[in-house]
Coordinates of C-alpha atoms and ligand atoms in Angstrom, one line a residue:
M22 CA -0.1 0.2 0.0
A23 CA 1.3 3.6 -0.7
L24 CA 2.8 5.4 2.1
T25 CA 2.0 9.1 1.3
N26 CA -1.0 11.2 -0.3
N27 CA 1.9 13.2 -2.4
K28 CA 0.7 13.0 -5.9
N29 CA 3.8 13.6 -7.4
V30 CA 5.4 10.8 -5.7
L31 CA 2.3 8.6 -6.8
A32 CA 2.2 9.5 -10.1
W33 CA 5.9 9.0 -10.7
V34 CA 6.2 5.1 -9.0
D35 CA 2.8 4.8 -11.4
E36 CA 5.1 5.4 -14.4
M37 CA 7.9 3.5 -12.9
V38 CA 5.6 0.5 -12.2
A39 CA 4.4 1.2 -15.8
L40 CA 7.7 1.0 -17.6
T41 CA 9.5 -1.8 -15.4
K42 CA 6.3 -4.2 -15.1
P43 CA 7.1 -6.0 -11.3
D44 CA 4.8 -8.8 -10.2
K45 CA 4.7 -6.6 -6.8
V46 CA 4.9 -3.4 -5.4
V47 CA 6.2 -2.9 -1.5
W48 CA 6.4 0.1 0.0
I49 CA 9.3 0.5 2.3
D50 CA 8.2 2.1 5.7
G51 CA 11.6 1.9 7.7
S52 CA 9.7 -0.9 10.4
K53 CA 12.0 -3.1 12.4
E54 CA 9.6 -6.0 11.2
Q55 CA 9.4 -5.2 7.7
L56 CA 13.1 -5.1 7.8
A57 CA 13.4 -8.5 9.4
E58 CA 11.4 -10.1 6.9
L59 CA 13.4 -8.4 3.9
R60 CA 16.6 -9.9 5.7
A61 CA 15.1 -13.3 5.6
L62 CA 14.2 -13.0 2.5
S63 CA 17.4 -11.7 1.0
I64 CA 18.9 -14.8 2.8
S65 CA 16.6 -17.2 1.0
I66 CA 17.3 -15.7 -2.4
G67 CA 20.9 -15.9 -1.7
E68 CA 21.6 -12.3 -2.0
M69 CA 23.2 -12.1 1.3
E70 CA 24.9 -14.5 3.8
P71 CA 24.1 -14.5 7.7
L72 CA 27.2 -14.0 9.7
N73 CA 28.1 -15.7 12.9
E74 CA 25.2 -13.9 15.2
E75 CA 27.5 -14.1 18.3
K76 CA 30.4 -12.3 16.8
L77 CA 28.9 -10.3 14.7
P78 CA 25.1 -10.0 15.5
G79 CA 23.1 -8.2 12.5
C80 CA 25.8 -8.6 10.1
L81 CA 25.3 -9.9 6.7
L82 CA 27.7 -10.9 3.9
H83 CA 27.3 -9.9 0.0
R84 CA 29.4 -10.9 -3.3
T85 CA 28.5 -8.3 -6.2
A86 CA 29.2 -10.2 -9.9
I87 CA 33.0 -10.0 -10.7
N88 CA 32.4 -7.9 -13.2
D89 CA 30.8 -5.4 -11.0
V90 CA 33.0 -4.0 -7.7
A91 CA 33.4 -0.3 -8.0
R92 CA 32.1 2.8 -9.9
V93 CA 32.3 2.8 -13.7
E94 CA 33.0 6.3 -14.4
G95 CA 33.3 5.6 -18.0
R96 CA 29.5 4.5 -18.0
T97 CA 28.5 7.6 -15.8
F98 CA 26.5 10.5 -17.6
I99 CA 25.2 13.9 -17.0
C100 CA 22.0 14.1 -19.3
T101 CA 21.5 17.9 -19.4
R102 CA 20.0 19.7 -22.4
K103 CA 22.7 21.6 -23.3
K104 CA 26.1 19.9 -23.9
E105 CA 28.3 22.5 -22.4
D106 CA 26.4 22.5 -19.1
A107 CA 27.9 19.1 -18.5
G108 CA 30.9 20.4 -19.1
P109 CA 34.5 18.8 -20.6
T110 CA 35.1 16.9 -17.2
N111 CA 31.7 14.6 -17.4
N112 CA 30.2 12.0 -20.1
W113 CA 27.2 13.6 -21.6
E114 CA 24.0 12.5 -23.6
D115 CA 21.4 14.6 -24.5
P116 CA 18.2 13.5 -22.1
E117 CA 16.0 12.5 -24.7
V118 CA 18.3 10.3 -26.4
M119 CA 19.3 8.6 -23.0
Y120 CA 15.4 8.4 -21.8
A121 CA 14.3 6.8 -25.0
K122 CA 17.8 4.4 -25.0
L123 CA 17.2 3.8 -21.1
R124 CA 13.5 3.3 -21.4
K125 CA 13.8 0.1 -24.0
M126 CA 16.4 -1.3 -21.3
Y127 CA 14.2 -1.1 -18.3
D128 CA 10.5 -2.2 -20.2
G129 CA 9.4 -5.1 -18.3
V130 CA 12.9 -5.5 -16.8
M131 CA 11.2 -6.2 -13.1
K132 CA 8.7 -9.0 -14.8
G133 CA 9.2 -11.6 -12.0
R134 CA 10.8 -9.3 -9.6
T135 CA 9.5 -7.0 -6.4
M136 CA 9.8 -3.6 -7.1
Y137 CA 10.5 -1.9 -3.6
V138 CA 9.8 2.1 -3.3
I139 CA 12.3 3.2 -0.8
P140 CA 11.5 6.8 0.8
Y141 CA 14.8 8.7 2.1
C142 CA 15.9 11.7 3.8
M143 CA 19.4 12.7 3.3
G144 CA 20.3 14.8 6.5
P145 CA 18.8 15.1 9.7
I146 CA 15.0 14.5 10.0
G147 CA 13.4 17.8 10.5
S148 CA 16.7 20.0 8.9
K149 CA 15.8 22.7 6.5
L150 CA 18.8 21.7 4.9
S151 CA 18.1 18.2 4.3
K152 CA 16.4 16.5 1.0
V153 CA 14.1 14.0 0.1
G154 CA 14.9 11.3 -2.5
V155 CA 12.6 7.9 -3.2
E156 CA 14.6 5.2 -5.4
V157 CA 12.8 2.1 -6.6
T158 CA 14.9 -0.7 -6.9
D159 CA 14.7 -4.7 -7.7
S160 CA 17.2 -5.4 -5.2
T161 CA 16.9 -6.6 -1.9
Y162 CA 20.6 -5.6 -1.6
V163 CA 19.6 -1.9 -2.1
V164 CA 17.0 -1.9 0.8
L165 CA 19.2 -3.1 3.4
N166 CA 22.1 -1.0 2.3
M167 CA 19.8 2.3 2.1
N168 CA 18.3 1.4 5.7
I169 CA 22.0 2.2 6.8
M170 CA 23.1 4.6 4.5
T171 CA 20.2 7.0 4.8
R172 CA 17.0 7.9 6.9
M173 CA 14.9 5.6 5.2
G174 CA 11.3 4.9 5.8
I175 CA 8.1 7.0 6.3
D176 CA 10.0 9.8 8.2
A177 CA 11.3 11.0 4.9
F178 CA 7.9 11.0 3.4
N179 CA 6.7 13.0 6.3
Q180 CA 9.8 15.5 5.6
L181 CA 8.7 15.8 2.0
G182 CA 4.9 16.2 3.1
D183 CA 1.8 16.0 0.7
E184 CA 2.4 18.7 -1.8
S185 CA 6.2 19.1 -2.4
N186 CA 7.9 18.5 -5.6
D187 CA 11.1 18.8 -4.6
F188 CA 12.1 14.9 -4.2
V189 CA 14.7 13.3 -6.3
R190 CA 13.6 10.3 -8.6
G191 CA 15.8 7.7 -8.7
L192 CA 14.9 4.4 -10.7
H193 CA 17.6 1.3 -10.4
S194 CA 17.5 -2.0 -11.8
K195 CA 19.7 -4.5 -11.3
A196 CA 18.3 -6.3 -14.8
D197 CA 21.1 -8.9 -15.9
I198 CA 24.3 -7.1 -14.6
E199 CA 25.7 -6.7 -18.2
E200 CA 28.6 -4.7 -18.0
E201 CA 28.1 -3.6 -21.7
N202 CA 24.7 -2.3 -20.6
R203 CA 25.5 -0.7 -17.5
Y204 CA 24.4 3.0 -17.1
I205 CA 24.4 5.6 -14.4
C206 CA 22.9 8.5 -15.5
Q207 CA 21.9 11.8 -13.6
F208 CA 19.4 14.0 -15.2
P209 CA 19.7 17.3 -12.9
E210 CA 17.3 19.6 -14.4
D211 CA 14.6 16.6 -13.8
N212 CA 15.8 15.7 -10.4
A213 CA 16.3 12.3 -12.1
I214 CA 18.5 9.5 -11.7
W215 CA 18.3 6.2 -13.7
S216 CA 20.6 3.1 -12.8
I217 CA 20.9 -0.2 -14.6
N218 CA 22.8 -3.2 -14.9
S219 CA 24.7 -2.8 -11.2
G220 CA 24.7 -3.9 -8.0
Y221 CA 27.2 -2.1 -6.2
G222 CA 27.6 0.5 -3.8
G223 CA 28.3 4.0 -5.4
N224 CA 26.2 2.7 -8.7
V225 CA 22.7 2.0 -7.1
L226 CA 22.8 3.5 -3.3
L227 CA 21.4 6.5 -5.4
G228 CA 21.1 8.6 -2.4
K229 CA 24.7 8.6 -2.2
K230 CA 27.2 9.7 -5.1
C231 CA 24.4 10.2 -7.6
F232 CA 22.1 12.5 -5.6
A233 CA 24.1 13.7 -2.5
L234 CA 26.7 14.7 -5.1
R235 CA 26.0 15.0 -8.5
I236 CA 22.6 16.3 -7.9
A237 CA 23.0 18.1 -5.3
S238 CA 26.0 20.2 -6.3
F239 CA 23.4 21.0 -9.5
Q240 CA 21.0 21.8 -6.8
G241 CA 23.0 23.8 -4.5
K242 CA 24.9 26.0 -7.6
N243 CA 21.4 27.1 -8.3
E244 CA 20.1 27.4 -4.5
G245 CA 23.2 29.1 -3.2
W246 CA 24.7 26.1 -1.2
M247 CA 27.6 23.6 -1.5
A248 CA 27.4 19.7 -1.8
E249 CA 31.2 18.5 -1.4
H250 CA 32.8 15.2 -1.2
M251 CA 34.1 15.9 2.3
L252 CA 34.3 14.4 5.7
I253 CA 33.6 16.4 8.5
L254 CA 35.2 16.2 11.8
G255 CA 35.3 17.9 15.1
L256 CA 38.6 18.5 17.1
E257 CA 38.2 18.7 20.7
N258 CA 40.7 20.7 23.0
P259 CA 41.9 19.8 26.5
Q260 CA 39.7 23.1 27.3
G261 CA 36.5 21.6 25.6
E262 CA 36.1 24.0 22.7
V263 CA 35.6 21.6 19.5
K264 CA 36.2 23.4 16.0
Y265 CA 35.1 21.8 12.9
V266 CA 37.2 21.1 9.8
C267 CA 35.7 19.6 6.3
A268 CA 38.4 17.6 4.3
A269 CA 38.3 16.6 0.4
F270 CA 40.2 14.0 -0.8
P271 CA 39.8 11.5 -3.7
S272 CA 38.0 7.8 -3.3
A273 CA 40.0 5.6 -1.2
C274 CA 42.2 8.6 -0.2
G275 CA 41.6 8.5 3.5
K276 CA 38.5 10.7 4.6
T277 CA 36.9 7.7 6.9
N278 CA 40.1 7.1 8.4
L279 CA 41.1 11.1 9.2
A280 CA 37.4 11.3 10.3
M281 CA 37.7 9.0 12.9
L282 CA 41.2 9.4 13.9
I283 CA 42.1 8.6 17.1
P284 CA 45.1 11.1 18.5
P285 CA 48.8 9.7 19.5
E286 CA 48.9 9.5 23.2
V287 CA 50.8 12.7 23.6
Y288 CA 47.6 14.4 22.8
R289 CA 45.0 11.9 24.3
E290 CA 46.9 12.5 27.8
K291 CA 46.4 16.2 27.4
G292 CA 42.7 15.9 26.4
Y293 CA 42.4 16.2 22.6
K294 CA 39.7 14.0 21.0
V295 CA 38.5 13.8 17.4
W296 CA 34.7 13.4 16.9
T297 CA 33.2 12.4 13.2
V298 CA 30.5 14.1 11.6
G299 CA 30.6 12.3 8.6
D300 CA 33.4 10.4 6.2
D301 CA 32.4 11.1 2.8
I302 CA 30.0 13.9 2.1
A303 CA 29.3 17.7 3.3
W304 CA 26.3 20.0 2.4
L305 CA 27.7 23.5 3.1
R306 CA 25.4 26.5 3.6
I307 CA 25.7 30.0 4.8
G308 CA 24.2 30.2 8.2
D309 CA 22.5 33.5 9.9
D310 CA 25.8 34.0 11.5
G311 CA 27.4 34.5 8.1
R312 CA 29.4 31.8 8.7
L313 CA 30.0 28.3 6.9
W314 CA 27.8 25.7 8.0
A315 CA 28.2 21.5 7.5
I316 CA 25.9 18.7 7.6
N317 CA 26.7 15.1 6.8
P318 CA 23.5 14.1 4.5
E319 CA 24.5 10.4 5.1
N320 CA 23.1 8.0 8.0
G321 CA 26.3 5.3 8.0
F322 CA 29.5 4.8 6.2
F323 CA 30.3 2.9 3.2
G324 CA 34.2 2.6 4.0
V325 CA 36.9 0.8 2.5
A326 CA 37.5 -2.3 4.2
P327 CA 41.2 -3.5 3.4
G328 CA 43.7 -2.2 5.4
T329 CA 41.1 -1.2 8.3
N330 CA 42.6 -2.5 11.4
V331 CA 42.6 -2.3 15.4
K332 CA 45.6 0.1 14.9
S333 CA 44.7 2.0 11.2
N334 CA 41.4 2.8 12.7
P335 CA 39.8 1.4 15.3
N336 CA 36.6 3.5 15.3
A337 CA 35.8 2.3 12.0
L338 CA 36.5 -1.2 12.9
A339 CA 34.2 -0.9 16.2
S340 CA 31.7 0.8 14.0
T341 CA 31.6 -3.1 11.6
Q342 CA 30.8 -5.2 14.7
R343 CA 27.1 -5.0 14.1
D344 CA 24.4 -4.5 11.9
T345 CA 26.9 -4.3 9.1
I346 CA 27.0 -5.5 5.7
F347 CA 30.2 -6.3 4.2
T348 CA 30.8 -6.7 0.4
N349 CA 33.4 -8.6 -1.5
V350 CA 35.5 -9.5 1.7
V351 CA 36.9 -13.0 2.7
H352 CA 34.3 -15.1 3.9
N353 CA 35.8 -17.1 7.0
L354 CA 34.4 -20.6 7.4
D355 CA 35.7 -21.7 10.3
D356 CA 33.6 -19.5 12.4
N357 CA 31.6 -17.5 10.0
T358 CA 33.2 -14.2 10.1
V359 CA 34.8 -12.1 7.6
W360 CA 38.3 -11.0 7.1
W361 CA 40.1 -8.9 4.6
E362 CA 43.9 -8.2 3.6
G363 CA 45.1 -5.7 6.3
L364 CA 43.0 -6.9 9.3
D365 CA 45.3 -8.9 11.0
K366 CA 48.5 -11.2 10.3
N367 CA 46.1 -14.3 10.3
P368 CA 44.1 -15.1 7.1
P369 CA 41.8 -17.9 7.8
K370 CA 42.8 -21.3 6.7
H371 CA 39.4 -22.2 5.4
A372 CA 38.0 -19.5 3.7
V373 CA 36.0 -18.4 0.5
N374 CA 37.6 -15.3 -1.8
W375 CA 35.7 -12.3 -3.0
K376 CA 34.6 -14.4 -5.8
G377 CA 32.9 -17.3 -3.8
E378 CA 36.0 -19.3 -4.4
P379 CA 37.6 -21.6 -2.0
W380 CA 41.0 -19.5 -0.8
D381 CA 43.5 -20.1 1.6
C382 CA 45.8 -17.7 1.1
T383 CA 48.9 -19.6 -0.2
D384 CA 48.5 -19.0 -3.6
G385 CA 49.4 -15.3 -3.1
S386 CA 46.2 -14.0 -4.4
K387 CA 44.2 -11.2 -2.5
G388 CA 41.2 -12.6 -0.5
A389 CA 39.1 -9.8 -0.5
H390 CA 38.7 -7.1 -3.5
P391 CA 40.7 -4.1 -3.1
N392 CA 37.9 -1.8 -3.3
S393 CA 35.6 -4.4 -0.9
R394 CA 33.4 -2.4 1.6
F395 CA 31.4 -2.1 5.0
T396 CA 28.2 -0.3 5.2
S397 CA 27.7 0.7 9.0
P398 CA 25.2 2.8 10.8
A399 CA 27.1 6.0 12.2
E400 CA 25.3 5.5 15.4
N401 CA 28.0 2.6 15.8
C402 CA 30.8 4.6 15.9
P403 CA 32.4 5.2 19.4
C404 CA 33.5 8.7 18.1
I405 CA 30.1 9.7 16.4
S406 CA 29.9 13.5 17.4
P407 CA 27.0 14.7 19.5
E408 CA 26.2 16.7 16.6
F409 CA 26.0 14.3 14.3
N410 CA 21.8 14.6 14.4
N411 CA 22.1 18.5 14.6
P412 CA 19.6 20.1 12.1
Q413 CA 21.8 23.3 12.4
G414 CA 24.8 21.4 11.4
V415 CA 28.3 22.3 12.7
P416 CA 30.1 25.6 11.8
I417 CA 33.1 25.1 9.7
S418 CA 37.0 26.9 10.6
A419 CA 38.8 25.0 7.8
I420 CA 38.8 23.4 4.5
V421 CA 41.2 20.8 3.9
F422 CA 42.3 19.3 0.3
G423 CA 44.5 16.6 -0.6
G424 CA 45.6 13.5 -2.5
R425 CA 48.0 11.0 -3.3
R426 CA 51.1 12.3 -4.6
A427 CA 54.6 10.4 -4.2
K428 CA 56.3 13.4 -4.9
T429 CA 55.2 17.0 -5.7
A430 CA 52.6 18.2 -2.7
P431 CA 54.3 18.6 0.6
L432 CA 52.9 17.3 4.1
V433 CA 50.6 20.5 4.4
Y434 CA 50.6 24.4 3.4
Q435 CA 47.8 26.9 3.5
S436 CA 46.3 29.1 0.9
R437 CA 47.0 32.6 0.7
D438 CA 43.3 33.8 0.8
W439 CA 39.9 31.9 -0.5
N440 CA 40.5 32.9 -3.8
H441 CA 44.0 31.1 -3.7
G442 CA 42.3 28.1 -2.2
V443 CA 39.6 27.8 -5.0
F444 CA 43.1 27.4 -6.8
V445 CA 44.7 25.2 -4.7
G446 CA 41.1 22.6 -4.6
S447 CA 41.1 23.3 -8.6
I448 CA 44.4 21.9 -9.2
M449 CA 44.3 18.9 -7.2
A450 CA 45.7 15.8 -8.4
S451 CA 46.0 12.4 -6.9
E452 CA 46.8 8.7 -8.0
T453 CA 44.1 6.5 -8.8
T454 CA 42.9 4.1 -6.9
A455 CA 40.6 1.0 -6.6
A456 CA 37.5 2.6 -5.7
A457 CA 36.9 3.2 -9.5
T458 CA 37.3 1.0 -12.5
G459 CA 40.7 1.8 -14.4
A460 CA 44.0 1.9 -14.1
V461 CA 45.0 2.2 -10.4
G462 CA 48.2 4.5 -9.5
V463 CA 48.1 6.9 -12.5
V464 CA 48.3 10.5 -11.3
R465 CA 45.5 12.4 -12.5
R466 CA 43.6 15.7 -12.0
D467 CA 40.8 15.6 -9.5
P468 CA 39.2 19.4 -8.5
M469 CA 38.1 19.3 -5.1
A470 CA 38.0 15.7 -5.0
M471 CA 34.6 16.2 -7.1
L472 CA 36.1 15.0 -10.6
P473 CA 33.5 11.9 -11.1
F474 CA 31.0 13.8 -8.7
C475 CA 30.2 17.4 -9.8
G476 CA 26.8 17.4 -11.9
Y477 CA 27.5 20.3 -14.0
H478 CA 30.3 22.2 -15.6
M479 CA 33.7 22.3 -13.7
G480 CA 34.5 25.9 -14.7
D481 CA 30.6 27.1 -13.0
Y482 CA 31.6 25.1 -9.9
W483 CA 34.9 26.8 -9.6
Q484 CA 32.9 30.0 -10.0
H485 CA 30.5 29.1 -7.7
W486 CA 33.4 28.2 -4.7
I487 CA 34.7 31.9 -5.7
D488 CA 30.9 33.8 -5.4
M489 CA 30.4 31.8 -1.9
G490 CA 34.1 33.5 -1.0
K491 CA 32.3 36.8 -2.1
R492 CA 29.3 35.9 0.3
L493 CA 31.7 34.6 3.4
G494 CA 33.9 37.8 3.4
D495 CA 35.9 37.8 6.5
K496 CA 34.2 34.6 7.9
A497 CA 35.3 32.5 5.2
P498 CA 37.0 28.8 6.9
K499 CA 40.6 28.9 6.2
I500 CA 41.9 26.3 3.1
F501 CA 44.9 23.9 3.3
N502 CA 46.2 21.1 1.4
V503 CA 47.7 17.8 2.8
N504 CA 49.7 15.0 1.5
W505 CA 50.0 11.9 3.6
F506 CA 51.6 10.2 1.1
R507 CA 54.9 11.3 -0.2
T508 CA 57.5 8.1 -0.6
D509 CA 60.8 7.6 -0.4
D510 CA 63.5 6.4 -3.2
E511 CA 62.2 2.7 -2.2
G512 CA 58.6 3.9 -2.6
H513 CA 57.8 3.8 1.1
F514 CA 55.2 6.3 2.4
I515 CA 57.4 8.9 5.0
W516 CA 54.7 10.0 6.9
P517 CA 53.1 7.5 9.4
G518 CA 49.8 9.3 8.7
F519 CA 46.6 7.7 10.2
G520 CA 46.3 9.3 14.1
D521 CA 49.5 11.0 13.3
N522 CA 47.7 13.1 11.4
M523 CA 46.6 15.2 14.4
R524 CA 49.8 16.7 14.4
V525 CA 48.9 18.3 11.1
L526 CA 45.3 18.6 12.3
E527 CA 46.9 20.7 15.6
W528 CA 48.9 23.1 13.1
I529 CA 45.7 23.5 10.7
V530 CA 43.4 24.8 13.6
N531 CA 46.1 26.7 15.4
R532 CA 46.3 28.9 12.2
C533 CA 42.5 29.1 12.0
E534 CA 43.2 30.9 15.3
G535 CA 46.0 32.9 14.9
K536 CA 47.8 31.1 17.1
A537 CA 51.0 29.5 14.7
D538 CA 53.3 30.8 12.5
A539 CA 54.1 30.3 8.9
V540 CA 56.5 30.8 6.5
E541 CA 55.7 31.8 2.7
T542 CA 56.7 29.6 0.0
P543 CA 55.7 30.0 -4.0
I544 CA 52.8 27.8 -3.2
G545 CA 51.6 29.3 0.2
F546 CA 52.2 29.2 3.8
E547 CA 54.0 26.2 5.2
P548 CA 54.6 25.2 8.8
K549 CA 58.3 25.6 10.4
P550 CA 59.4 22.2 10.8
E551 CA 59.8 22.5 14.4
D552 CA 56.3 23.7 14.7
I553 CA 54.8 20.3 13.8
N554 CA 54.8 18.6 17.1
I555 CA 56.9 15.1 16.7
E556 CA 56.9 14.1 20.2
G557 CA 56.6 10.2 20.6
L558 CA 57.2 9.5 17.3
E559 CA 60.3 6.8 16.7
D560 CA 61.3 7.6 13.1
I561 CA 60.5 11.1 12.6
T562 CA 63.1 13.9 13.2
V563 CA 62.6 17.5 12.6
E564 CA 64.9 17.2 9.5
T565 CA 62.3 14.4 8.2
V566 CA 59.6 17.0 8.6
R567 CA 61.8 19.6 7.0
D568 CA 62.1 17.2 4.1
L569 CA 58.3 16.4 3.7
L570 CA 57.9 20.2 3.5
S571 CA 60.1 21.2 1.0
V572 CA 58.6 22.4 -2.4
D573 CA 60.8 21.1 -5.4
K574 CA 60.7 24.2 -7.6
N575 CA 61.5 22.3 -10.8
L576 CA 58.6 19.5 -10.4
W577 CA 56.1 22.5 -9.7
K578 CA 57.2 24.2 -12.8
E579 CA 56.3 20.9 -14.4
E580 CA 53.0 20.9 -12.6
A581 CA 52.2 24.7 -13.6
K582 CA 52.7 23.3 -17.2
G583 CA 49.8 20.2 -16.5
I584 CA 47.7 23.0 -14.7
H585 CA 47.9 25.1 -18.1
E586 CA 47.1 22.2 -19.8
F587 CA 44.1 21.1 -17.9
Y588 CA 42.4 25.0 -17.8
G589 CA 42.8 25.3 -21.6
R590 CA 39.7 22.5 -21.3
F591 CA 37.7 24.9 -19.6
G592 CA 37.8 27.7 -22.1
D593 CA 35.6 30.7 -21.2
R594 CA 34.2 29.6 -18.3
L595 CA 37.5 29.2 -16.5
P596 CA 37.1 31.9 -13.7
K597 CA 39.6 35.1 -14.5
E598 CA 40.5 34.7 -11.0
L599 CA 42.4 31.1 -11.4
S600 CA 43.7 31.7 -14.1
D601 CA 45.0 34.9 -12.4
E602 CA 46.3 32.6 -9.7
L603 CA 48.2 30.5 -11.9
S604 CA 50.1 33.6 -13.4
N605 CA 51.0 34.1 -9.8
L606 CA 52.1 30.5 -9.0
E607 CA 54.5 30.8 -12.1
S608 CA 56.0 34.2 -11.3
K609 CA 56.8 33.4 -7.7
L610 CA 58.2 30.3 -9.4
G611 CA 60.7 32.3 -11.5
Ligands
GTP711 P1 36.1 6.5 -0.2 O1 35.2 6.0 0.9 O2 36.6 5.8 -1.3 O3 35.5 7.8 -0.5 O4 37.7 6.5 0.7 P2 38.1 7.5 1.7 O5 38.7 8.5 1.2 O6 37.4 7.3 2.9 O7 39.8 6.4 2.0 P3 39.7 5.5 3.4 O8 40.1 6.3 4.6 O9 38.7 4.3 3.2 O10 41.3 4.8 2.9 C1 41.6 4.4 1.8 C2 43.2 3.9 2.1 O11 43.7 4.6 2.2 C3 42.8 2.8 3.1 O12 43.9 1.5 2.5 C4 43.8 3.1 4.0 O13 44.6 2.3 5.1 C5 44.8 4.4 3.3 N1 45.4 5.3 4.3 C6 44.2 6.1 4.8 N2 44.7 7.0 5.6 C7 46.1 7.1 5.6 C8 47.3 7.7 6.0 O14 47.4 8.7 6.7 N3 48.3 7.3 5.4 C9 48.8 6.1 4.7 N4 49.4 5.6 4.3 N5 47.6 5.6 4.2 C10 46.3 6.2 4.3
SPV712 C1 34.1 6.4 -3.5 O1 34.6 6.1 -4.4 O2 34.4 7.7 -3.3 C2 33.3 6.1 -2.5 C3 32.4 4.8 -2.8 O3 32.7 6.9 -1.3 S1 31.2 5.0 -3.8 O4 29.8 4.9 -2.9 O5 31.2 3.8 -4.2 O6 31.4 5.9 -4.5
MN713 MN1 33.7 8.5 -1.5

């Protein structure tokens, strides 16, 4: 039975039913009873496997098809009426052409299947900053994941109300999981997302990247706010004051880890603590006080499993110990639990790998897919911020950009002002990871970590950043860049990273409060090496920090050439402020 009187929702669901022709339609109310039924159903049809109820209560294991393990950027489209509105960094197709092509593929695709109608809210229920979506899908994996990642169920329809038409329409079908017919299509001008032939996270949990970034970035441009690929954390000092920081790193470059950071002992003793508000997406608006405020639109974490362990990220690991869905990890048959590379040094002897094959690690192959994931409720996280559900969000003091760079980028630097900070974000580059299909380890430009997620022309997006800065004036957050991934001649990471990133965060927050010194370099302000606290670190000396902060002018001159080339793609939509910043950098490099 329909759960809403909203005629816009009812008419759209009718249209989707007429197109896909499911045997049955189930409206998801979010009740415990309905979820228990769905879990049982999902297990009975083999989509999920139940895990050890004592060790991992409420947890489930899922394996995707072998050809369907990550986002597919080559098959992701922004369908705006005018091609130039999608910009040079997005795949584009005319909406009418794409709808016509996809309609043929969706026609009758749910025959013999059930359609689930999922109402969900991105952001705290009752917040003016939140937005509602409705996803129809033929996958129980999607329903059970959406239950963790969003505020799902009847509350979302209450938030929408009976009259509003402001909801994002998401259509998903697994179809036959055919790689060559996989499409992830955003129609920003229609508030619509059509996804077909995938059953993997970012392609099918339509509230996440498709809505909360691609559609929302377009909405934000038109409505005067921002949707960003950023974690949000609160850093509490010994006096109990909390400062909030947002950070944008590309996929699999450390957002979840930084968001859940546990400070090193020397900081913990003094009373420092980090609180997690979000680990992947931030929606940012200017508050009544003129400052920038952030909410996390999500309700859970879709985190990278490999490398997560008691040392690197105990908070993430703790979050996965109940009511979690594991995707593409190793199934330990001895005690019906899960394992992944980097969890501990005891791979299970009697196990099944992510492909569903018997596996015992002796052949040298990886048991878990490098992009295997956990979906965990935010409320499981031991350091979840008391402000997590605050409808106002949290005020942001600093914005941090970063990526994986073996050489060029120093450990940390600060931009001279907002527009220079927008420049710093726009020239971000990072080595690619397993979070998207394609080659891994290739350096590519990834402005603001939004290359795969910006729902409109990247030049207009940069202009929007510049305009937001004008509105914020002297209340604008300070902008920084970090790089945890510089390597030595043997390719080892020099900086210990993880909890020790606190040492860099401290300098960042102190800079925001005018409490720390800096030296000017051609690329921006840097700490004096002795101002990064290395107390308690074994292998790091002030000299190592000096090295990590070094700016190689020759590498940066090469970099400037690369930026020219990249900027050239944006034509007259490149804001003049940014080309001026590039000239300025070149003149400072000499
Ligand atoms: P998405 O969920 O794809 O957006 O990724 P993310 O940005 O949240 O990345 P995550 O925190 O899951 O980290 C991805 C990988 O980077 C993991 O293998 C981590 O072990 C590794 N990593 C995270 N932080 C650090 C760090 O400070 N230093 C080093 N060397 N590796 C890190
Ligand atoms: C990312 O790739 O940035 C992720 C995972 O957070 S996904 O949901 O697949 O986009
Ligand atoms: Mn992400």
